PDB file of C-alpha atoms in Angstrom:
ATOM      1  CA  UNK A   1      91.748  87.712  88.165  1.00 74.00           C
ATOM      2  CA  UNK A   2      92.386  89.379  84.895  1.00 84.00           C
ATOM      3  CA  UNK A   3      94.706  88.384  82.258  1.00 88.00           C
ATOM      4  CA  UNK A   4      97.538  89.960  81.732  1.00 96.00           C
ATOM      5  CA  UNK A   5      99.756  90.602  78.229  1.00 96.00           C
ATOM      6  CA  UNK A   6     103.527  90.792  77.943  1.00 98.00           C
ATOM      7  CA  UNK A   7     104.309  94.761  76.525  1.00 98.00           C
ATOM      8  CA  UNK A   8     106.968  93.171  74.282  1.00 98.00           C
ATOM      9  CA  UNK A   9     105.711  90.256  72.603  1.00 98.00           C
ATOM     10  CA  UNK A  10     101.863  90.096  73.683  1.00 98.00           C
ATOM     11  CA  UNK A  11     101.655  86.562  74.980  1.00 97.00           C
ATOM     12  CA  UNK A  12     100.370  85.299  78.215  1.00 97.00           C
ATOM     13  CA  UNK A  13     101.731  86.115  81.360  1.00 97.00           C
ATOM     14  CA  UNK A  14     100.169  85.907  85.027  1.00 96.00           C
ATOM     15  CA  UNK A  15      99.669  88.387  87.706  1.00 95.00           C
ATOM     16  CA  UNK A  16     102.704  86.817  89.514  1.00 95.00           C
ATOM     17  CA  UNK A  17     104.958  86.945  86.242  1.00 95.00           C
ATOM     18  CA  UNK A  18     108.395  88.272  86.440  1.00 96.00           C
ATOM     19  CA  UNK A  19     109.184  86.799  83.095  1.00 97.00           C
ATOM     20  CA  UNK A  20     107.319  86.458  80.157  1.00 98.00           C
ATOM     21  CA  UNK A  21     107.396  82.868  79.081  1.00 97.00           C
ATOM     22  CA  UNK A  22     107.667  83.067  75.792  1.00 97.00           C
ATOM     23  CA  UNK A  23     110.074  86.212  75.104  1.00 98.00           C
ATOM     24  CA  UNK A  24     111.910  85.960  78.626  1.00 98.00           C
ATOM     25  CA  UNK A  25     111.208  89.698  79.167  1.00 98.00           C
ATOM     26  CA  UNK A  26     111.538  91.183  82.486  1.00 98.00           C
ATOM     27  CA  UNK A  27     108.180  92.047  83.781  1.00 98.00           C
ATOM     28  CA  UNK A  28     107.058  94.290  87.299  1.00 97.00           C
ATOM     29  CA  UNK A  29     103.501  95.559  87.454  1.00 97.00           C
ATOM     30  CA  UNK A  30     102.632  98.853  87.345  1.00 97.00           C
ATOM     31  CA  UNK A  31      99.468  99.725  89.354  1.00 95.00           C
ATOM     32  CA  UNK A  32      98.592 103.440  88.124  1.00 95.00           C
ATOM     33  CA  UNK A  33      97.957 101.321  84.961  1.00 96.00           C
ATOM     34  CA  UNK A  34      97.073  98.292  85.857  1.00 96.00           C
ATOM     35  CA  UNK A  35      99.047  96.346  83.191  1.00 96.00           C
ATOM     36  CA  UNK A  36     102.517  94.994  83.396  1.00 98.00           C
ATOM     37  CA  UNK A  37     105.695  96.799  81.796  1.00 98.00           C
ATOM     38  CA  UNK A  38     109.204  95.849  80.300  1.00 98.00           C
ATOM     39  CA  UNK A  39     111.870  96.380  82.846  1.00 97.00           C
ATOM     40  CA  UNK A  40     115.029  96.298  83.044  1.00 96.00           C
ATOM     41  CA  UNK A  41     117.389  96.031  85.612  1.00 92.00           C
ATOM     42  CA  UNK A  42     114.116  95.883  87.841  1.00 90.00           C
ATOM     43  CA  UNK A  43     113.463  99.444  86.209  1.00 94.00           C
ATOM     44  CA  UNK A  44     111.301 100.484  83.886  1.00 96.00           C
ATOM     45  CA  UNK A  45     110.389 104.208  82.677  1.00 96.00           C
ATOM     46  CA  UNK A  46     106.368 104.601  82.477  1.00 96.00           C
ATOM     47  CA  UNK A  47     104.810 108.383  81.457  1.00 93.00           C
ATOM     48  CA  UNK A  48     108.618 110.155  82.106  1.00 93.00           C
ATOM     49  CA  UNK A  49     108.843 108.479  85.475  1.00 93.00           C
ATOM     50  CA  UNK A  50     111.282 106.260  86.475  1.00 95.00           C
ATOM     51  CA  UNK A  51     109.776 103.253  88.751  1.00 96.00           C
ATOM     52  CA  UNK A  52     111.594 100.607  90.659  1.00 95.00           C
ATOM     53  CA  UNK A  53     110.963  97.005  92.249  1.00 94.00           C
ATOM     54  CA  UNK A  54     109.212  96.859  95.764  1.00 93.00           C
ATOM     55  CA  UNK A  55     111.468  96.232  98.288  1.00 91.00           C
ATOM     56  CA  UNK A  56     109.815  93.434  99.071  1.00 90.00           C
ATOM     57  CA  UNK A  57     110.786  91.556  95.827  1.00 91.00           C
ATOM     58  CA  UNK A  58     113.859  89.464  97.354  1.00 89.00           C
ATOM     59  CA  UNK A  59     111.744  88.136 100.498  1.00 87.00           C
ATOM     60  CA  UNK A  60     108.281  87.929  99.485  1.00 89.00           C
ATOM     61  CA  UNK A  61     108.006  87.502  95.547  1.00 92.00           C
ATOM     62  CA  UNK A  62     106.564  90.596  94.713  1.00 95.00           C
ATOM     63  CA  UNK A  63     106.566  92.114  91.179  1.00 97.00           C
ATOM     64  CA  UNK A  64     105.118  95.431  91.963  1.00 97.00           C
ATOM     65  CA  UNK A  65     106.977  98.399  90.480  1.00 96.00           C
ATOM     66  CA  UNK A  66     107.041 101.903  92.660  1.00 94.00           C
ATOM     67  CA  UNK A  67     108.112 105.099  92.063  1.00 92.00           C
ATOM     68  CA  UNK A  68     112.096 105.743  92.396  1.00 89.00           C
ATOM     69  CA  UNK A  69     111.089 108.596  94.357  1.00 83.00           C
ATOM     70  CA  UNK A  70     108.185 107.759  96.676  1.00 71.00           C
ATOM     71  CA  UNK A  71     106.706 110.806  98.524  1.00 65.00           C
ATOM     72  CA  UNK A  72     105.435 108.274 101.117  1.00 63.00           C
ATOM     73  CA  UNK A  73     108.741 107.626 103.012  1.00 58.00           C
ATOM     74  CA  UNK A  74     106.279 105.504 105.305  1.00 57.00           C
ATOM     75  CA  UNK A  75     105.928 102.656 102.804  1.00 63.00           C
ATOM     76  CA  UNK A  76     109.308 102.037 103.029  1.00 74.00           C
ATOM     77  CA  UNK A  77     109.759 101.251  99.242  1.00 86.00           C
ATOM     78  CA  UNK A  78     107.481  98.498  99.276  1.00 90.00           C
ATOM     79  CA  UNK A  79     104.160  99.175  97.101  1.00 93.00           C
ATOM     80  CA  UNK A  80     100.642  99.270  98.175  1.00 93.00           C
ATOM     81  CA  UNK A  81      99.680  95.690  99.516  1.00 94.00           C
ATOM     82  CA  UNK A  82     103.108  95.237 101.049  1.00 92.00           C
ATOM     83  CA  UNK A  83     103.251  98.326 103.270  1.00 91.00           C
ATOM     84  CA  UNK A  84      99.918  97.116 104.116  1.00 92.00           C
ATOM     85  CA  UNK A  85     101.234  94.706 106.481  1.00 90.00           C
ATOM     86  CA  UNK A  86     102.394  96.080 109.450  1.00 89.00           C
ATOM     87  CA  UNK A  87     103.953  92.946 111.039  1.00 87.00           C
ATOM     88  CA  UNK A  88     105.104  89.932 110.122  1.00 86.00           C
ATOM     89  CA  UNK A  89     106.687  86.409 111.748  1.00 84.00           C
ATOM     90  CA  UNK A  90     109.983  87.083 112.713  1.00 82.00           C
ATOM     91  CA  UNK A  91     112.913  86.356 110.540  1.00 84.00           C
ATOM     92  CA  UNK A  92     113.926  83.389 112.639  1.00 85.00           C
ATOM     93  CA  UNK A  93     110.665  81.761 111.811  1.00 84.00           C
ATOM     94  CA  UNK A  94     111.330  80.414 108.672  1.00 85.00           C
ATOM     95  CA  UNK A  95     108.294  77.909 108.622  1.00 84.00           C
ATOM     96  CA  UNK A  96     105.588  80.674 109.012  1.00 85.00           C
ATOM     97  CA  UNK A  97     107.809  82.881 106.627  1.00 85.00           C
ATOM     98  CA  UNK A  98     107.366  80.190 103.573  1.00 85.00           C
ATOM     99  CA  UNK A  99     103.438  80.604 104.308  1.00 86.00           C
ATOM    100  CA  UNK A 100     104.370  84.333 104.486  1.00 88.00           C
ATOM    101  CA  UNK A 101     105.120  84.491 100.978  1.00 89.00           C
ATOM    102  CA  UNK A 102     102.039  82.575 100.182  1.00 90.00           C
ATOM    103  CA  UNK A 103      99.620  85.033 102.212  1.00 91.00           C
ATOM    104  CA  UNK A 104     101.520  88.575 100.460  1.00 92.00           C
ATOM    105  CA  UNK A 105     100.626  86.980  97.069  1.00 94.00           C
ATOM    106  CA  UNK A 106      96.805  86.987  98.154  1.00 94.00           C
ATOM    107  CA  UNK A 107      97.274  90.297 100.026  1.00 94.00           C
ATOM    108  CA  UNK A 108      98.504  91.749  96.386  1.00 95.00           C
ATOM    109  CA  UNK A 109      95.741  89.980  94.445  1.00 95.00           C
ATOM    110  CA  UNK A 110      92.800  91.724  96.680  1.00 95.00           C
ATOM    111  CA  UNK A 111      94.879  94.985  96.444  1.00 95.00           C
ATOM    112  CA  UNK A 112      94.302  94.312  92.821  1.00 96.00           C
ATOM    113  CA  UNK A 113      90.595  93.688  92.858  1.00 95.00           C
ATOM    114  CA  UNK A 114      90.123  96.276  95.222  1.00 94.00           C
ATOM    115  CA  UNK A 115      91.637  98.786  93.028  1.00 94.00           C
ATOM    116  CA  UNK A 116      90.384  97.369  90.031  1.00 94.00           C
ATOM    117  CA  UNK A 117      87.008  97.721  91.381  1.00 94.00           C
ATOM    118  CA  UNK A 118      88.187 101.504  92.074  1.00 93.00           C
ATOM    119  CA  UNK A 119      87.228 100.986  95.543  1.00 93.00           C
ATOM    120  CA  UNK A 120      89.912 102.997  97.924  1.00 90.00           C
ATOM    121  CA  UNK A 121      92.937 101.305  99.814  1.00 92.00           C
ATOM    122  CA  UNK A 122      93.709 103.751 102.063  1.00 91.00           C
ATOM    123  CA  UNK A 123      97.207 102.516 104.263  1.00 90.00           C
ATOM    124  CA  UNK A 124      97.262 102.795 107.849  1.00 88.00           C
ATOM    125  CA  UNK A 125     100.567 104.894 107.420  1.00 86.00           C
ATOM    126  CA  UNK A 126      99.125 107.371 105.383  1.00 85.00           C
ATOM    127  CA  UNK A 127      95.723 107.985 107.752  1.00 85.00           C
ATOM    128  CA  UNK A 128      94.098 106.848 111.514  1.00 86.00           C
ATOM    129  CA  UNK A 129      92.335 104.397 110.661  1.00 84.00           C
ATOM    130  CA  UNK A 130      93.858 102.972 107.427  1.00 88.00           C
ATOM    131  CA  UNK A 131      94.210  99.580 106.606  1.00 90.00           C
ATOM    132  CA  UNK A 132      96.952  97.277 108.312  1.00 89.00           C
ATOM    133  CA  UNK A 133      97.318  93.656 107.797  1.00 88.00           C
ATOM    134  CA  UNK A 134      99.499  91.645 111.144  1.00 86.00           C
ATOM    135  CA  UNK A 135     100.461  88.398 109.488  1.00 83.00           C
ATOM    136  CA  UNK A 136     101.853  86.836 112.488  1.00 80.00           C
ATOM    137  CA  UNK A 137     103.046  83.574 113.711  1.00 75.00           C
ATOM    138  CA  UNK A 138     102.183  82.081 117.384  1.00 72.00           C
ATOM    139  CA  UNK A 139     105.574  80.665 116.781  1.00 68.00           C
ATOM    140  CA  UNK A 140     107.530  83.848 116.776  1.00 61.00           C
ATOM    141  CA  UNK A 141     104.837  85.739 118.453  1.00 56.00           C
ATOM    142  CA  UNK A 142     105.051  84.191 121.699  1.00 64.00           C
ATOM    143  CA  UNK A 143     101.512  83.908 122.200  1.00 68.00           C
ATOM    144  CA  UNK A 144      98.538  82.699 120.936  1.00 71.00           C
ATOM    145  CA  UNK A 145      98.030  84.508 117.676  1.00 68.00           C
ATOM    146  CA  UNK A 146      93.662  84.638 116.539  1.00 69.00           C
ATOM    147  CA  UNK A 147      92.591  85.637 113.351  1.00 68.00           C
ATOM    148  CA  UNK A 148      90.267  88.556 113.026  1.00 63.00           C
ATOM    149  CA  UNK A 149      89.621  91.790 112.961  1.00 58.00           C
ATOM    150  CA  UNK A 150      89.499  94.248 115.510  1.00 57.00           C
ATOM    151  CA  UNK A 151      85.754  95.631 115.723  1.00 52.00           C
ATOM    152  CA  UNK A 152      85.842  99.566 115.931  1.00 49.00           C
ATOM    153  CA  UNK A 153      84.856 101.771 113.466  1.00 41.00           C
ATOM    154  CA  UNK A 154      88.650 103.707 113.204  1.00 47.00           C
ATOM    155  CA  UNK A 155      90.176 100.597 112.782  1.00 48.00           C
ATOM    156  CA  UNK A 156      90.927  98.214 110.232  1.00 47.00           C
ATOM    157  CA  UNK A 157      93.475  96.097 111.455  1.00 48.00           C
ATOM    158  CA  UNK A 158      93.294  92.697 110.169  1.00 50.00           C
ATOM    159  CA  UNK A 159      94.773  89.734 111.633  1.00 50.00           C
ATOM    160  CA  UNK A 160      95.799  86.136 110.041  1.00 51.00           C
ATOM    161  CA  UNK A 161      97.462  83.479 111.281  1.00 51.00           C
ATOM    162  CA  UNK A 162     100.479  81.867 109.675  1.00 53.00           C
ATOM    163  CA  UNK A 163     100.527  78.840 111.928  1.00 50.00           C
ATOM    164  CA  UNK A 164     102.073  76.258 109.876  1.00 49.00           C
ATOM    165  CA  UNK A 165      99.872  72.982 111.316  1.00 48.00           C
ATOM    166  CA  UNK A 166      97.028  72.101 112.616  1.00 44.00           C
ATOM    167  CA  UNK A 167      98.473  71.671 115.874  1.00 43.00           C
ATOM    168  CA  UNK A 168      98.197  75.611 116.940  1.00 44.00           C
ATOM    169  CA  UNK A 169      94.574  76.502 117.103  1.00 44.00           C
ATOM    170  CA  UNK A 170      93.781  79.755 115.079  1.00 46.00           C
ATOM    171  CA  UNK A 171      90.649  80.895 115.734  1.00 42.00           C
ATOM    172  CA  UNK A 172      88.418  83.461 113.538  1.00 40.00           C
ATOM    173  CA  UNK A 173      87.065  86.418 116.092  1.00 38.00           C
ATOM    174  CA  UNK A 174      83.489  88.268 114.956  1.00 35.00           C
TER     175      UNK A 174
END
């Protein structure tokens, strides 16, 4: 992973940051740049556009920024990796929702590399096919929940198990 400078006072901050530690400026990232930006509020102003915290900040930690006015209403407000997951443990589930946050941090890191290696992320929202991540639990789900991926060429669904022990198999398909 890269490193990353605060825009105020140039020190050290982490992909994760939403707080520089040395100035205590608010930080989100902004992914047409790939660099964090001074916010405040949770908003910060980058070229003339104003840009907002994912939706997904509360819940799952993020620190992406999007734009105020998305013109994919199918993300939902959350950025890239998080509207990449198209289902998650339910809300009842609170032991495979701690490991939920866990997993959307590593989700957001490969969206990084991915993009930083200008390789395409192309959502299952926005085209048949697109990617789509189902972090489930077999808790919540009911059923016995395998990680994977599905093996067709228009689909690239991806699987993972949240199964908080060792006691619930997950097995890896392919």
């Amino acid at each position: 992973m890269r490193a990353f400078d605060c825009p105020v006072c140039h020190g050290f901050v982490t992909f994760e940051s939403h707080r520089c530690p040395n100035c205590q400026a608010a930080l989100g990232f902004h992914a047409p740049s790939m660099a964090m930006v001074a916010t405040t509020a949770g908003t910060a102003v980058v070229d003339g556009r104003r840009w907002i915290g994912c939706t997904k900040t509360t819940d799952l930690g993020c620190n992406w920024l999007v734009p105020e006015e998305q013109p994919d209403h199918a993300s939902r407000g959350r950025c890239l990796p998080d509207s990449l997951i198209r289902r998650e443990p339910a809300a009842d589930d609170t032991i495979a929702r701690e490991k939920l946050v866990s997993t959307a941090v590593d989700l957001r890191r490969l969206a990084f590399q991915l993009l930083d290696l200008g390789l395409p992320v192309e959502p299952f929202w926005r085209a048949d096919g697109g990617l789509a991540f189902d972090l489930l639990s077999s808790y919540s789900a009911g059923e016995k929940v395998v990680s994977g991926h599905e093996r067709t060429s228009r689909n690239a669904l991806r699987t993972i198990c949240t199964s908080p022990t060792r006691s619930i198999p997950c097995a890896r398909l392919g």
